[in-house]
Coordinates of C-alpha atoms and ligand atoms in Angstrom, one line a residue:
X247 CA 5.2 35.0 9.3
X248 CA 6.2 32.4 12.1
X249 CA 9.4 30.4 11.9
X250 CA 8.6 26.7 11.6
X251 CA 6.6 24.2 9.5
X252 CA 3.4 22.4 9.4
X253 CA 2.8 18.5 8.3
X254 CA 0.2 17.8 7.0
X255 CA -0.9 14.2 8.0
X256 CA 1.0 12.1 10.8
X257 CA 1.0 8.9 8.0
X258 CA 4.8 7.5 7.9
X259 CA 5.5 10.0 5.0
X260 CA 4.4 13.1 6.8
X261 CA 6.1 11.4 10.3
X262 CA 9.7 10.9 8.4
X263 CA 9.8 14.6 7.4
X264 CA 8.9 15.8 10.9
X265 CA 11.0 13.6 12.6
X266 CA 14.0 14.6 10.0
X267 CA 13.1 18.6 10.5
X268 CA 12.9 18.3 14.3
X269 CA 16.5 16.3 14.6
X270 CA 17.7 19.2 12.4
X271 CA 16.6 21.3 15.5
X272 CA 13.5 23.0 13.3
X273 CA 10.0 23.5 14.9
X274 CA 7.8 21.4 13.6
X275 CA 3.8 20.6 14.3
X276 CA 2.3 17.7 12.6
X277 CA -1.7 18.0 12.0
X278 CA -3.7 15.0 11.8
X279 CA -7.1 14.7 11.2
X280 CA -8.1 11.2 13.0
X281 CA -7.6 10.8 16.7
X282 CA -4.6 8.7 16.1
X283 CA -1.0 8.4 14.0
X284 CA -0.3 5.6 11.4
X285 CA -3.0 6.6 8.5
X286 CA -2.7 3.4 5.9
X287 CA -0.4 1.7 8.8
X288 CA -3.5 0.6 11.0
X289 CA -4.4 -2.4 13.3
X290 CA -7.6 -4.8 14.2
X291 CA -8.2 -5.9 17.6
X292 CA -10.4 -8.5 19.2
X293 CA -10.4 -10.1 22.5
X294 CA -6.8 -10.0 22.8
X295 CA -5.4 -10.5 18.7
X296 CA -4.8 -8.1 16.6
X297 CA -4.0 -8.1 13.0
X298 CA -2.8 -5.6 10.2
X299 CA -5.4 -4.1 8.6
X300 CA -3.8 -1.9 6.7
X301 CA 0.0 -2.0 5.4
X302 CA 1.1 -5.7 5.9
X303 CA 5.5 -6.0 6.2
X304 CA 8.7 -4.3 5.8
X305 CA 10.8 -5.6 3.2
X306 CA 14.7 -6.3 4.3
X307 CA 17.7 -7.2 1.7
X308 CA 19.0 -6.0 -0.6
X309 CA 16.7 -3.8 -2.6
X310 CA 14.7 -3.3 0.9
X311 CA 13.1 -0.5 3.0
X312 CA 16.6 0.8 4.0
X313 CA 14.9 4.5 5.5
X314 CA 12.2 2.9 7.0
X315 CA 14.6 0.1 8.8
X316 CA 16.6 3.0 9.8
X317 CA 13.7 4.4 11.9
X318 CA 12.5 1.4 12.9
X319 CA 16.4 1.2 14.5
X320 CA 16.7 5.0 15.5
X321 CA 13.2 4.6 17.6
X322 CA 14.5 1.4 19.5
X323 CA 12.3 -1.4 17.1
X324 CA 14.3 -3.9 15.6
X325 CA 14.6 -6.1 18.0
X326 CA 10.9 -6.4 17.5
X327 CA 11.0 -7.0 14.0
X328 CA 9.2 -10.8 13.8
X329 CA 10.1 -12.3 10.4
X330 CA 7.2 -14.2 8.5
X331 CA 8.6 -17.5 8.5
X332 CA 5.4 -19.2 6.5
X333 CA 5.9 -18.8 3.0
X334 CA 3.1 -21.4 2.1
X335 CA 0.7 -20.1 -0.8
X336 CA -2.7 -22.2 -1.6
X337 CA -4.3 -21.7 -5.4
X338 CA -7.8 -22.8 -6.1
X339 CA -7.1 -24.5 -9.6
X340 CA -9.6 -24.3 -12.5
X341 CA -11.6 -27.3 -11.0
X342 CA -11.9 -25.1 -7.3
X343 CA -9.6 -27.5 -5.6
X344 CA -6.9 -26.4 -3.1
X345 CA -3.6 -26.7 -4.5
X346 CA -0.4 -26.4 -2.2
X347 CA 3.0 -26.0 -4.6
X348 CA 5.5 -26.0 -2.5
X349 CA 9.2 -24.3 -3.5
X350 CA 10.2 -24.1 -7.2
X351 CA 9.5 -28.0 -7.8
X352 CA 5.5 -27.5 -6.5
X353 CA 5.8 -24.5 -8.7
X354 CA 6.5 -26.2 -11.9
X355 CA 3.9 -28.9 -11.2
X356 CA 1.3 -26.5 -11.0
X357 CA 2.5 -24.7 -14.3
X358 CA 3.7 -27.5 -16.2
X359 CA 5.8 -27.7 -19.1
X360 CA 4.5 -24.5 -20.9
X361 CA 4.0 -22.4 -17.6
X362 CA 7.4 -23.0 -16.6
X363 CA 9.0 -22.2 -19.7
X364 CA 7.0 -19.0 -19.7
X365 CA 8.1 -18.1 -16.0
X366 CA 11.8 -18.7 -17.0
X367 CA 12.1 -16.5 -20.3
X368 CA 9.8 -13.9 -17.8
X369 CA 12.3 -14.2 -15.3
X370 CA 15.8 -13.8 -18.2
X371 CA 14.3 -11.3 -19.8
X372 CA 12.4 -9.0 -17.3
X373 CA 13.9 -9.8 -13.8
X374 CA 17.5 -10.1 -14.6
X375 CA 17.4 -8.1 -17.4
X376 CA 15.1 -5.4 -16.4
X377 CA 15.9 -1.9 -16.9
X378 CA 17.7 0.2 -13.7
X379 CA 14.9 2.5 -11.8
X380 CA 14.6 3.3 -7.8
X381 CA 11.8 0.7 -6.5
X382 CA 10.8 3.4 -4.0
X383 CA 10.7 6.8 -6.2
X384 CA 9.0 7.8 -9.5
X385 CA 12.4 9.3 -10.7
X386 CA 12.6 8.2 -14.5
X387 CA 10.9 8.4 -17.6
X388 CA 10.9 5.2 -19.1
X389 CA 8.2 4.7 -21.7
X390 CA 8.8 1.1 -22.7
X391 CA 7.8 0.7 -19.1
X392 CA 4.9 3.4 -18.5
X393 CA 3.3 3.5 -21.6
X394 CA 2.1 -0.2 -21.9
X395 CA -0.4 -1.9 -19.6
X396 CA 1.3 -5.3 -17.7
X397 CA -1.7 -7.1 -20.3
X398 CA -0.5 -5.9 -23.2
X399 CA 3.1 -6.6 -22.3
X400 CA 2.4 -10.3 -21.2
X401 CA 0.3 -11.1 -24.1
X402 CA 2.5 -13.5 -25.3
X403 CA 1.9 -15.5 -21.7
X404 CA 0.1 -19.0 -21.8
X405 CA -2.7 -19.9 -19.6
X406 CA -1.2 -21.0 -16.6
X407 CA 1.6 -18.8 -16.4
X408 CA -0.8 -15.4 -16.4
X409 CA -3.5 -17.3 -14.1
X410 CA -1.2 -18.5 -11.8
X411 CA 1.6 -16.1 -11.6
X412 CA 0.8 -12.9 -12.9
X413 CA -2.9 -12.2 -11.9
X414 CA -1.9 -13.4 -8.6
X415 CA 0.7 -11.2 -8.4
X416 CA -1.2 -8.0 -9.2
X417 CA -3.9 -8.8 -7.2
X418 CA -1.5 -9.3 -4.3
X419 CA 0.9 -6.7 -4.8
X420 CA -0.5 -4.0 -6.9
X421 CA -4.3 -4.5 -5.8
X422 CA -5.5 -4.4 -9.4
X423 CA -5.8 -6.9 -12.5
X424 CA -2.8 -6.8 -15.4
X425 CA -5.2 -4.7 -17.6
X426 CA -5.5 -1.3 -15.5
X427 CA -1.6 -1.5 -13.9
X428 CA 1.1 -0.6 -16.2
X429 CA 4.4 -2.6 -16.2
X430 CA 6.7 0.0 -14.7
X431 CA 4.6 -1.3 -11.4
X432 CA 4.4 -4.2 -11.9
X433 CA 7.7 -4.8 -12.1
X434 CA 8.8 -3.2 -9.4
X435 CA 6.5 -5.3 -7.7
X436 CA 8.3 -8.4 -9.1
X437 CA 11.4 -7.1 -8.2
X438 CA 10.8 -6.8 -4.5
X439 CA 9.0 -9.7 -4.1
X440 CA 11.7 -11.7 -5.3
X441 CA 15.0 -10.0 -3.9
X442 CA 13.3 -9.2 -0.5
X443 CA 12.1 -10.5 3.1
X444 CA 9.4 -9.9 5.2
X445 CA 9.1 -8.8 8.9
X446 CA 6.1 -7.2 10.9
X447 CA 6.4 -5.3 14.1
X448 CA 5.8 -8.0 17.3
X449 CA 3.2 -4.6 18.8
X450 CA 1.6 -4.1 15.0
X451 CA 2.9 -2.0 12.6
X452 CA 1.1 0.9 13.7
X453 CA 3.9 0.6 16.9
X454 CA 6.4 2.4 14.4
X455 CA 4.2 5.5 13.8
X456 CA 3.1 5.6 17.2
X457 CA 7.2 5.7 18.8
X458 CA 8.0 8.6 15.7
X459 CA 4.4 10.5 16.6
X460 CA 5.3 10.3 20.8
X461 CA 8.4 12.7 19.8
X462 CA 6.5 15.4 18.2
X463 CA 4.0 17.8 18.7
X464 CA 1.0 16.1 16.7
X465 CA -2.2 17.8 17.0
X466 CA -5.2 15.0 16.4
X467 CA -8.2 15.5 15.0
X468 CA -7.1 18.7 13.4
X469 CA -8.1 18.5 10.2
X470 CA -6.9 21.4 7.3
X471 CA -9.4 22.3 5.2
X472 CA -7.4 24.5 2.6
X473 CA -3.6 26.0 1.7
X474 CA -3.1 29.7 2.5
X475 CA -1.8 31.0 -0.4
X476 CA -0.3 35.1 -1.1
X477 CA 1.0 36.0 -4.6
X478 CA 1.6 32.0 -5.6
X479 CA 3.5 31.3 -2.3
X480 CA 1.5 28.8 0.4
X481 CA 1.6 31.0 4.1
X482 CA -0.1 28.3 5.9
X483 CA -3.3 26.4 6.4
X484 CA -6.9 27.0 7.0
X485 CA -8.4 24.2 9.8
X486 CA -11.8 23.0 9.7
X487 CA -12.6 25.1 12.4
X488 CA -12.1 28.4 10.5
X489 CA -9.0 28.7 12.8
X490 CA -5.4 30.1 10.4
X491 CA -2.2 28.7 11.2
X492 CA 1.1 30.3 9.7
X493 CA 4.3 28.6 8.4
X494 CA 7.6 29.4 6.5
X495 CA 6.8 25.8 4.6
X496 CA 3.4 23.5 4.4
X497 CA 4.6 20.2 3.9
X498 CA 1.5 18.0 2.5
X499 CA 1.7 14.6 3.7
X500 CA -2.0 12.9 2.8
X501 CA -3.2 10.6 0.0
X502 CA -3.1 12.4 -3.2
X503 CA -7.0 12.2 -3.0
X504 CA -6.9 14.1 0.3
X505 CA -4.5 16.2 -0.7
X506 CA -6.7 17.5 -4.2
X507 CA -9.2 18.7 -1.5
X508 CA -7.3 21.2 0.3
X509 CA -5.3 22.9 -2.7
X510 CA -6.0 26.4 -3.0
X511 CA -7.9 28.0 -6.2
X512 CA -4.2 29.3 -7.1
X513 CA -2.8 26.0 -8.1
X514 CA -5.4 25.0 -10.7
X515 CA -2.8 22.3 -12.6
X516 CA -1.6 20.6 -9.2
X517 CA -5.4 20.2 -8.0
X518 CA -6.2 19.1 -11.7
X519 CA -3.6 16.7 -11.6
X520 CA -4.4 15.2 -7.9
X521 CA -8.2 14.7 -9.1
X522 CA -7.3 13.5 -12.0
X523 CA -5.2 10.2 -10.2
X524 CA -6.7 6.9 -10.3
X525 CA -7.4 5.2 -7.3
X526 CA -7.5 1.4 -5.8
X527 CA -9.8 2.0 -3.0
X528 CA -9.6 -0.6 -0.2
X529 CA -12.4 -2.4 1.4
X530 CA -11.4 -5.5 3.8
X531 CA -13.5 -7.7 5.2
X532 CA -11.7 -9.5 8.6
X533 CA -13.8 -12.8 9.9
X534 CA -12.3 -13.3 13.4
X535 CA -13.4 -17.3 14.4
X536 CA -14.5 -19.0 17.1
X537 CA -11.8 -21.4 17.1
X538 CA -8.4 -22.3 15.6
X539 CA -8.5 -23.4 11.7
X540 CA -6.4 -26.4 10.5
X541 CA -4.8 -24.3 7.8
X542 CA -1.6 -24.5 6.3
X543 CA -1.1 -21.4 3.8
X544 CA -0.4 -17.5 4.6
X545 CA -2.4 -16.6 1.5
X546 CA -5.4 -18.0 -0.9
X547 CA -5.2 -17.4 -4.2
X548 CA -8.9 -18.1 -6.0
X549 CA -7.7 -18.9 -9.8
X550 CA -8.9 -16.6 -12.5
X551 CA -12.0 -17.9 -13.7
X552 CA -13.3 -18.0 -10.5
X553 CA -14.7 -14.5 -11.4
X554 CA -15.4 -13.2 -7.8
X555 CA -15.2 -9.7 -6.3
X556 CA -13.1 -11.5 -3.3
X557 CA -10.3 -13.9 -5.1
X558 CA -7.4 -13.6 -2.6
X559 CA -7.5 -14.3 1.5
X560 CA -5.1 -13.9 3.9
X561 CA -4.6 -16.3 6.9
X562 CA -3.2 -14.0 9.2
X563 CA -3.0 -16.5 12.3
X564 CA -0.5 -18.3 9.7
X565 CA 0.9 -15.0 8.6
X566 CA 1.4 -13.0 11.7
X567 CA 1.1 -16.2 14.7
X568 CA 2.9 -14.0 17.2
X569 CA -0.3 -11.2 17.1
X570 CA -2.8 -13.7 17.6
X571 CA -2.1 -15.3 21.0
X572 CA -5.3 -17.4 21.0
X573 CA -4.7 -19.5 18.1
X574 CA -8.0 -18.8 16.6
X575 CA -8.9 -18.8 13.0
X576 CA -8.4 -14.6 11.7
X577 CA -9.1 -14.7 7.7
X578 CA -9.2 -11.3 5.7
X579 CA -11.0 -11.0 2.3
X580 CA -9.1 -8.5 -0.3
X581 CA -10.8 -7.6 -3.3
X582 CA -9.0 -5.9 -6.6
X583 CA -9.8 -3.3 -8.9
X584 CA -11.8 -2.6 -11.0
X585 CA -14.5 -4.9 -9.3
X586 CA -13.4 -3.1 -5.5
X587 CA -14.8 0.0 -6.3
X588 CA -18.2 -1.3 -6.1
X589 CA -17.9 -1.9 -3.1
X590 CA -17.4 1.5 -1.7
X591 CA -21.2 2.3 -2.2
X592 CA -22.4 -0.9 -0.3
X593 CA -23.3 -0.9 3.1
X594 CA -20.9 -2.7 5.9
X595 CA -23.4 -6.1 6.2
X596 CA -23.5 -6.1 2.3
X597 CA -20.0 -5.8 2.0
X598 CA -19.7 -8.7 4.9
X599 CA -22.0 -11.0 3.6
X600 CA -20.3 -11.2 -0.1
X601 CA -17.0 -11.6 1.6
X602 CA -18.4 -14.3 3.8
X603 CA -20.1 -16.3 0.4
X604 CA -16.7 -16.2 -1.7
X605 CA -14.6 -16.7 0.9
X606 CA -16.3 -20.4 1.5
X607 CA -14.4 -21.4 -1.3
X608 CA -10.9 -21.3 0.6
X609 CA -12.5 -22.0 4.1
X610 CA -15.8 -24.4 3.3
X611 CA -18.1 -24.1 6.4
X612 CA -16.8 -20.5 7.4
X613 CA -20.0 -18.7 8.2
X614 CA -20.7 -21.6 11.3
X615 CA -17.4 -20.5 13.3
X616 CA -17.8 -16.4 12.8
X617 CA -16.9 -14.9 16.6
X618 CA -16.7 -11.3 15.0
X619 CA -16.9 -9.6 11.3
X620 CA -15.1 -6.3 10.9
X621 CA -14.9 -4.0 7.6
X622 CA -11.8 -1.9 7.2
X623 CA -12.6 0.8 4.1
X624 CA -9.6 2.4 3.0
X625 CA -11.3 4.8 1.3
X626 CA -8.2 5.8 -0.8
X627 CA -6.7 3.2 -0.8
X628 CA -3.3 2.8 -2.9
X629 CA -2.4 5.4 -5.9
X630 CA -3.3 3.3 -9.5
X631 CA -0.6 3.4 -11.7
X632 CA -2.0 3.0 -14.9
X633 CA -0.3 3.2 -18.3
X634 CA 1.2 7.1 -18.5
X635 CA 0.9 7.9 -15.3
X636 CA 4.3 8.1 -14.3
X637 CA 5.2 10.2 -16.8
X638 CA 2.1 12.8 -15.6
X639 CA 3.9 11.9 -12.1
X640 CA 7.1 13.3 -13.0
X641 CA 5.8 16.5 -14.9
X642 CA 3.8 17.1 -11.2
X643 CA 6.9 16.4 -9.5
X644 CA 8.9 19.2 -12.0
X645 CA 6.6 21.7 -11.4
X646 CA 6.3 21.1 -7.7
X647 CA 9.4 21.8 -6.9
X648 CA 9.1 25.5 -8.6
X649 CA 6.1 26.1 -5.5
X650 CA 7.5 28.4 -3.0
X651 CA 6.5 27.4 0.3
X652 CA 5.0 24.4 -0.2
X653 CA 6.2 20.3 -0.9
X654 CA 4.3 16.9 -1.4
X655 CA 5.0 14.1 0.2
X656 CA 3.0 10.5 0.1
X657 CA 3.9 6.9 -0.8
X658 CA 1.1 7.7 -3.7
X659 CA 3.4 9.6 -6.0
X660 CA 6.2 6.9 -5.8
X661 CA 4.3 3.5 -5.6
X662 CA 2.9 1.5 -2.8
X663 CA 5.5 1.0 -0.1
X664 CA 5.9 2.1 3.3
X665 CA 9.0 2.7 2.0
X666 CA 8.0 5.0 -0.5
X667 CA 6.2 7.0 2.2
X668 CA 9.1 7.4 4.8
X669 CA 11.7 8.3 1.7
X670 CA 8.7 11.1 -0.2
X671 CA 8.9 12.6 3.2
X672 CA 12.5 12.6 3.9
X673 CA 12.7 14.4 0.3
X674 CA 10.3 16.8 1.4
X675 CA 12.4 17.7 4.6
X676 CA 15.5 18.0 3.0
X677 CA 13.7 21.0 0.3
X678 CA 13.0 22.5 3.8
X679 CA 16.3 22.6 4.9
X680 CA 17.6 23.3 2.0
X681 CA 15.6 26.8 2.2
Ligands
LIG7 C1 -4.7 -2.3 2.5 C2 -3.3 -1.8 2.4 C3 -2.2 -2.7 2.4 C4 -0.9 -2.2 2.3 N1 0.1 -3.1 2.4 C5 1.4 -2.6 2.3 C6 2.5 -3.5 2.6 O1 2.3 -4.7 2.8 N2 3.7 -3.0 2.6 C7 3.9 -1.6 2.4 O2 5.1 -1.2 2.4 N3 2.9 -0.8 2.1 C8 1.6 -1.2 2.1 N4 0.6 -0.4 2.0 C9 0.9 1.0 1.7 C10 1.3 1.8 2.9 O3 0.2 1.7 3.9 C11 1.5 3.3 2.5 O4 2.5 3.4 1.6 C12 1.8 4.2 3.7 O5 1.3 3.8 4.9 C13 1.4 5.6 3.3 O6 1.8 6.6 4.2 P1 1.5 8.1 4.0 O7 2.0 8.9 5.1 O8 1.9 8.5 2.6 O9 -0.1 8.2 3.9 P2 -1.2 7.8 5.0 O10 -0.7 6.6 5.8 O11 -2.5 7.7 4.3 O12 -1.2 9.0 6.0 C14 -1.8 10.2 5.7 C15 -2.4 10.9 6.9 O13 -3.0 12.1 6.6 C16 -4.2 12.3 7.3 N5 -5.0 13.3 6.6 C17 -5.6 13.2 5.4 N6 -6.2 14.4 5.0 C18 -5.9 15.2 6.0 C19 -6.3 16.6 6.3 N7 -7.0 17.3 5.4 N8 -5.9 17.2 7.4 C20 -5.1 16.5 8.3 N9 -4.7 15.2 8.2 C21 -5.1 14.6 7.0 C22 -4.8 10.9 7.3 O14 -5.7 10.8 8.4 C23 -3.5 10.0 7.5 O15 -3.3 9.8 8.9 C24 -0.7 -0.8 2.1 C25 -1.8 0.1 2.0 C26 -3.1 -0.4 2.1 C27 -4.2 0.6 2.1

């Protein structure tokens, strides 16, 4: 048996452990099976812009990404963190007309009397008074939280506070509607959005993973195809090629869907358990225009009855103005689940042209100033935390930790934060350290 440990995935999650195990002065080779580090942290270009096509900010404050700010600072970034200084949101209202409310007062208008009543007593009695859990790690059984889907919990909710607040909310944040989330998430969601800042990288976000992956030995396109496993403990990995590599400890850094792939036939509850996780996959449609747009809002919010597959857009020449050095008009189309996993079976000009039709609603005339259409498919996408999954997480996480040579690490198990990602991994290399 050789002396150091594998990483399975150069995502931020399996990055953060190697990075940890090397500065600890252990050998360490990080496996990835694209041509390139970042996974879910991933840009777009065209002629010249760029835009985030995966994993949009880092949250600062308070209750922010302190381990992932810490690397951004230890690999030499912050000074290019670029805060978003645009906070301007547009709603289609019921009739499909723009609405701009701007601060709390533009808030209330759009609510009105019963809407802002509701968001108050929402705000007493879950934000403030919201039970104590990590933001960034599945750690604690609480079923009053897990157990309920955000729907059921919000029932009590008038029109305008769950079409304008809440299913905005999960569609942005959680990338599902309020019936398949459940309100452990969702609040966690809340939480963050309303204690913290955010800031993109002024090279992409991807410029993070690519400073952490230049210090390592990552090996691209090397992808595993199974765990080696001797009487219960994992000796390594088995690559695509047929090739065996050994290792005193196989840290698994990949979506939970990736990782259900390559479990050996020994660990029939841990591969039953990863198959068994819902998903959110991902597809994003970004219309890259001709020419600048006379826009005003960082996100478009269609309103709920608008019934589309594509209700939210992001303006990302609003959003991120310091990646897009030609002014010109750079939407991106975001569908939720359930309806976005329809879309993994269409084709890319299926996909585009549906994107294009809804999306007229926030941009009318969009389809006469295209320069370039590009499809980003996540194919996993984010982890779905449903009602009782975190419960099934922690029971996964229990047993885990009784694996001998092996450890998981992902944002998936812990939510849907970069943050998540780079602490899962720092776990993972402390269990390695800890022998
Ligand atoms: C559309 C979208 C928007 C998001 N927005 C935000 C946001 O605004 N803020 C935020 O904090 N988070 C956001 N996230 C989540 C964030 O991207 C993730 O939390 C984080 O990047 C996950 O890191 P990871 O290392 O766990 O997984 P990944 O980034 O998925 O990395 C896993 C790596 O493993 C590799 N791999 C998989 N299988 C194998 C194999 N068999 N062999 C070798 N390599 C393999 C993959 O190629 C990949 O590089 C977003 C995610 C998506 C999809």
């Amino acid at each position: 048996m050789s002396d150091h440990t594998l990483v399975i995935g150069a995502g931020l999650s399996g990055l953060a452990a190697a990075d940890k195990l090397q500065a600890a002065g252990k050998k360490v080779v990080v496996l990835e099976s694209t041509e390139r580090p970042g996974g879910r942290v991933v840009h777009l270009s065209h002629k010249g812009d760029m835009v985030e096509a995966g994993a949009q900010g880092f949250h600062s404050g308070s209750h922010g990404y302190a381990q992932t700010l810490g690397l951004i600072d230890r690999f030499g970034l912050t000074r290019d963190l670029v805060p978003q200084v645009n906070q301007q949101a547009c709603y289609l209202n019921r009739q499909g007309e723009p609405v701009y409310p701007l601060g709390n007062m533009g808030l209330a208008k759009l609510l009105g009397v019963r809407g802002t009543a509701d968001f108050a007593w929402f705000v007493a009695k879950y934000l403030v008074a919201m039970k104590k859990f990590s933001l960034y790690e599945t750690h604690l059984d609480i079923p009053a939280y897990d157990n309920i889907s955000t729907a059921e919990e919000f029932a009590w909710a008038g029109k305008a506070f769950t079409d304008y607040v809440l299913r905005p909310a999960a569609h942005a944040m959680v990338g599902t509607d309020l019936e398949h989330t459940n309100l452990y998430h969702f609040l966690n969601l809340m939480k963050l959005i309303s204690t913290t800042k955010v800031a993109t990288l002024r090279k992409g976000n991807s410029s993070l993973a690519e400073a952490i992956a230049a210090s390592l030995d990552v090996r691209y396109e090397t992808e595993v195809k199974k765990l080696l496993c001797e009487k219960g403990r994992v000796t390594g990995v088995q690559l695509a090629d047929g090739s065996t590599l050994k290792a005193d400890h196989v840290i698994v850094a990949c979506p939970v869907g990736a990782a259900a792939k390559i479990m050996p036939d020994e660990f029939v509850a841990q591969r039953e358990f990863l198959m068994a996780f819902p998903n959110i996959p991902m597809t994003l449609v970004y219309f890259f225009l001709d020419r600048p747009l006379d826009t005003k809002a960082f996100i478009y919010m269609g309103h709920a009855y608008r019934n589309m597959t594509f209700n939210m857009a992001i303006n990302h020449t609003v959003k991120t103005p310091h990646l897009v050095p030609s002014g010109k008009g750079i939407i991106s189309a975001w569908p939720s689940y359930p309806d976005a996993a329809a879309l993994v079976n269409m084709s890319d000009a299926e996909v585009m042209t549906k994107a294009l039709n809804e999306m007229d609603d926030f941009f009318p005339g969009i389809a006469s100033m295209l320069d370039e259409v590009k499809v980003q498919r996540h194919h996993w996408g984010l982890g779905r935390l449903s009602p009782g999954q975190h419960a099934k997480i922690l029971a996964f996480k229990k047993h885990a930790e009784q694996l001998q040579g092996v450890s998981f690490a992902s944002n998936d198990y812990d939510g849907v934060h970069m943050e998540s990602a780079v602490q899962s991994g720092l776990r993972a290399a402390e269990r390695v350290l800890r022998g």
